[in-house]
Amino acid sequence: MSDLRNQKIRSLLERLAAQFLRETIGPGTITTVTQVKLSDSLEGASIFITVFPEKNERAVLDVIKERHHEFMEFLIKNTNIKFLPSIVFKIDRGEKNRQRIEELLLKENKK
């Protein structure tokens, strides 16, 4: 598959996932889509998110799991992709680790 097509699909999934989450997750929680990883065959996609406050991560993942079917219907209505990939939402641990390292570095520089 072409890299350009792969990039367009990732971008589309990222935008639509962010829109769906904005409409689905209640007030008081900020959920951000940080990246979308798509398999070369387009059979699977992982959508990575961050949640603030962190204590709401489990609740957000539970809501996403409960409304997964609605998300897939949302994608069908808002895309013209012939075959939708199997989609999994995951907490972006890499981003969390980067933020933690940044915090530690700031504390160290203040000493």
GROMACS .gro file of C-alpha atoms in nm:
model
  111
    1MET     CA    1   0.000   0.000   0.000
    2SER     CA    2   0.123   0.349  -0.073
    3ASP     CA    3   0.258   0.561   0.210
    4LEU     CA    4   0.039   0.850   0.097
    5ARG     CA    5  -0.280   0.643   0.122
    6ASN     CA    6  -0.172   0.506   0.459
    7GLN     CA    7  -0.106   0.860   0.585
    8LYS     CA    8  -0.443   0.985   0.460
    9ILE     CA    9  -0.627   0.702   0.634
   10ARG     CA   10  -0.432   0.756   0.959
   11SER     CA   11  -0.510   1.126   0.947
   12LEU     CA   12  -0.878   1.061   0.880
   13LEU     CA   13  -0.903   0.807   1.164
   14GLU     CA   14  -0.724   1.046   1.400
   15ARG     CA   15  -0.958   1.334   1.317
   16LEU     CA   16  -1.275   1.125   1.341
   17ALA     CA   17  -1.167   0.951   1.662
   18ALA     CA   18  -1.096   1.290   1.821
   19GLN     CA   19  -1.437   1.417   1.714
   20PHE     CA   20  -1.615   1.106   1.843
   21LEU     CA   21  -1.433   1.119   2.177
   22ARG     CA   22  -1.508   1.490   2.216
   23GLU     CA   23  -1.880   1.413   2.170
   24THR     CA   24  -1.875   1.096   2.382
   25ILE     CA   25  -1.658   1.166   2.686
   26GLY     CA   26  -1.827   1.379   2.947
   27PRO     CA   27  -1.715   1.717   3.075
   28GLY     CA   28  -1.429   1.732   3.320
   29THR     CA   29  -1.208   1.495   3.122
   30ILE     CA   30  -0.979   1.589   2.836
   31THR     CA   31  -0.908   1.306   2.593
   32THR     CA   32  -0.655   1.364   2.317
   33VAL     CA   33  -0.572   1.139   2.023
   34THR     CA   34  -0.192   1.140   2.005
   35GLN     CA   35  -0.133   0.902   1.715
   36VAL     CA   36  -0.282   0.631   1.498
   37LYS     CA   37  -0.082   0.326   1.395
   38LEU     CA   38  -0.215   0.139   1.097
   39SER     CA   39  -0.107  -0.205   0.982
   40ASP     CA   40   0.037  -0.226   0.631
   41SER     CA   41  -0.258  -0.439   0.523
   42LEU     CA   42  -0.511  -0.193   0.674
   43GLU     CA   43  -0.662  -0.478   0.873
   44GLY     CA   44  -0.586  -0.322   1.211
   45ALA     CA   45  -0.542   0.018   1.367
   46SER     CA   46  -0.434   0.128   1.713
   47ILE     CA   47  -0.555   0.467   1.826
   48PHE     CA   48  -0.340   0.607   2.106
   49ILE     CA   49  -0.491   0.855   2.350
   50THR     CA   50  -0.399   1.055   2.656
   51VAL     CA   51  -0.650   1.134   2.929
   52PHE     CA   52  -0.644   1.422   3.175
   53PRO     CA   53  -0.683   1.383   3.463
   54GLU     CA   54  -0.499   1.052   3.459
   55LYS     CA   55  -0.728   0.905   3.724
   56ASN     CA   56  -1.003   0.893   3.456
   57GLU     CA   57  -0.808   0.671   3.214
   58ARG     CA   58  -0.985   0.350   3.313
   59ALA     CA   59  -1.329   0.514   3.297
   60VAL     CA   60  -1.257   0.659   2.952
   61LEU     CA   61  -1.138   0.323   2.819
   62ASP     CA   62  -1.452   0.161   2.962
   63VAL     CA   63  -1.675   0.414   2.785
   64ILE     CA   64  -1.487   0.361   2.459
   65LYS     CA   65  -1.525  -0.015   2.494
   66GLU     CA   66  -1.899   0.017   2.563
   67ARG     CA   67  -1.950   0.247   2.263
   68HIS     CA   68  -1.712   0.076   2.019
   69HIS     CA   69  -2.000  -0.026   1.793
   70GLU     CA   70  -2.121   0.336   1.781
   71PHE     CA   71  -1.770   0.447   1.689
   72MET     CA   72  -1.756   0.201   1.401
   73GLU     CA   73  -2.098   0.323   1.278
   74PHE     CA   74  -1.968   0.681   1.309
   75LEU     CA   75  -1.672   0.587   1.088
   76ILE     CA   76  -1.896   0.421   0.831
   77LYS     CA   77  -2.112   0.736   0.809
   78ASN     CA   78  -1.814   0.971   0.785
   79THR     CA   79  -1.575   0.786   0.555
   80ASN     CA   80  -1.578   0.613   0.222
   81ILE     CA   81  -1.321   0.351   0.323
   82LYS     CA   82  -1.422   0.023   0.164
   83PHE     CA   83  -1.307  -0.200   0.451
   84LEU     CA   84  -1.266  -0.051   0.796
   85PRO     CA   85  -0.977  -0.183   1.003
   86SER     CA   86  -1.024  -0.350   1.336
   87ILE     CA   87  -0.967  -0.067   1.584
   88VAL     CA   88  -0.822  -0.077   1.934
   89PHE     CA   89  -0.786   0.224   2.165
   90LYS     CA   90  -0.479   0.236   2.390
   91ILE     CA   91  -0.333   0.476   2.642
   92ASP     CA   92  -0.024   0.641   2.494
   93ARG     CA   93   0.241   0.533   2.744
   94GLY     CA   94   0.519   0.687   2.535
   95GLU     CA   95   0.367   1.031   2.573
   96LYS     CA   96   0.317   0.975   2.946
   97ASN     CA   97   0.680   0.870   2.981
   98ARG     CA   98   0.799   1.174   2.784
   99GLN     CA   99   0.597   1.404   3.010
  100ARG     CA  100   0.736   1.235   3.322
  101ILE     CA  101   1.095   1.273   3.198
  102GLU     CA  102   1.028   1.639   3.123
  103GLU     CA  103   0.894   1.690   3.478
  104LEU     CA  104   1.201   1.524   3.627
  105LEU     CA  105   1.435   1.733   3.415
  106LEU     CA  106   1.259   2.053   3.519
  107LYS     CA  107   1.286   1.957   3.886
  108GLU     CA  108   1.656   1.876   3.842
  109ASN     CA  109   1.724   2.210   3.671
  110LYS     CA  110   1.557   2.399   3.957
  111LYS     CA  111   1.802   2.253   4.211
   0.00000   0.00000   0.00000
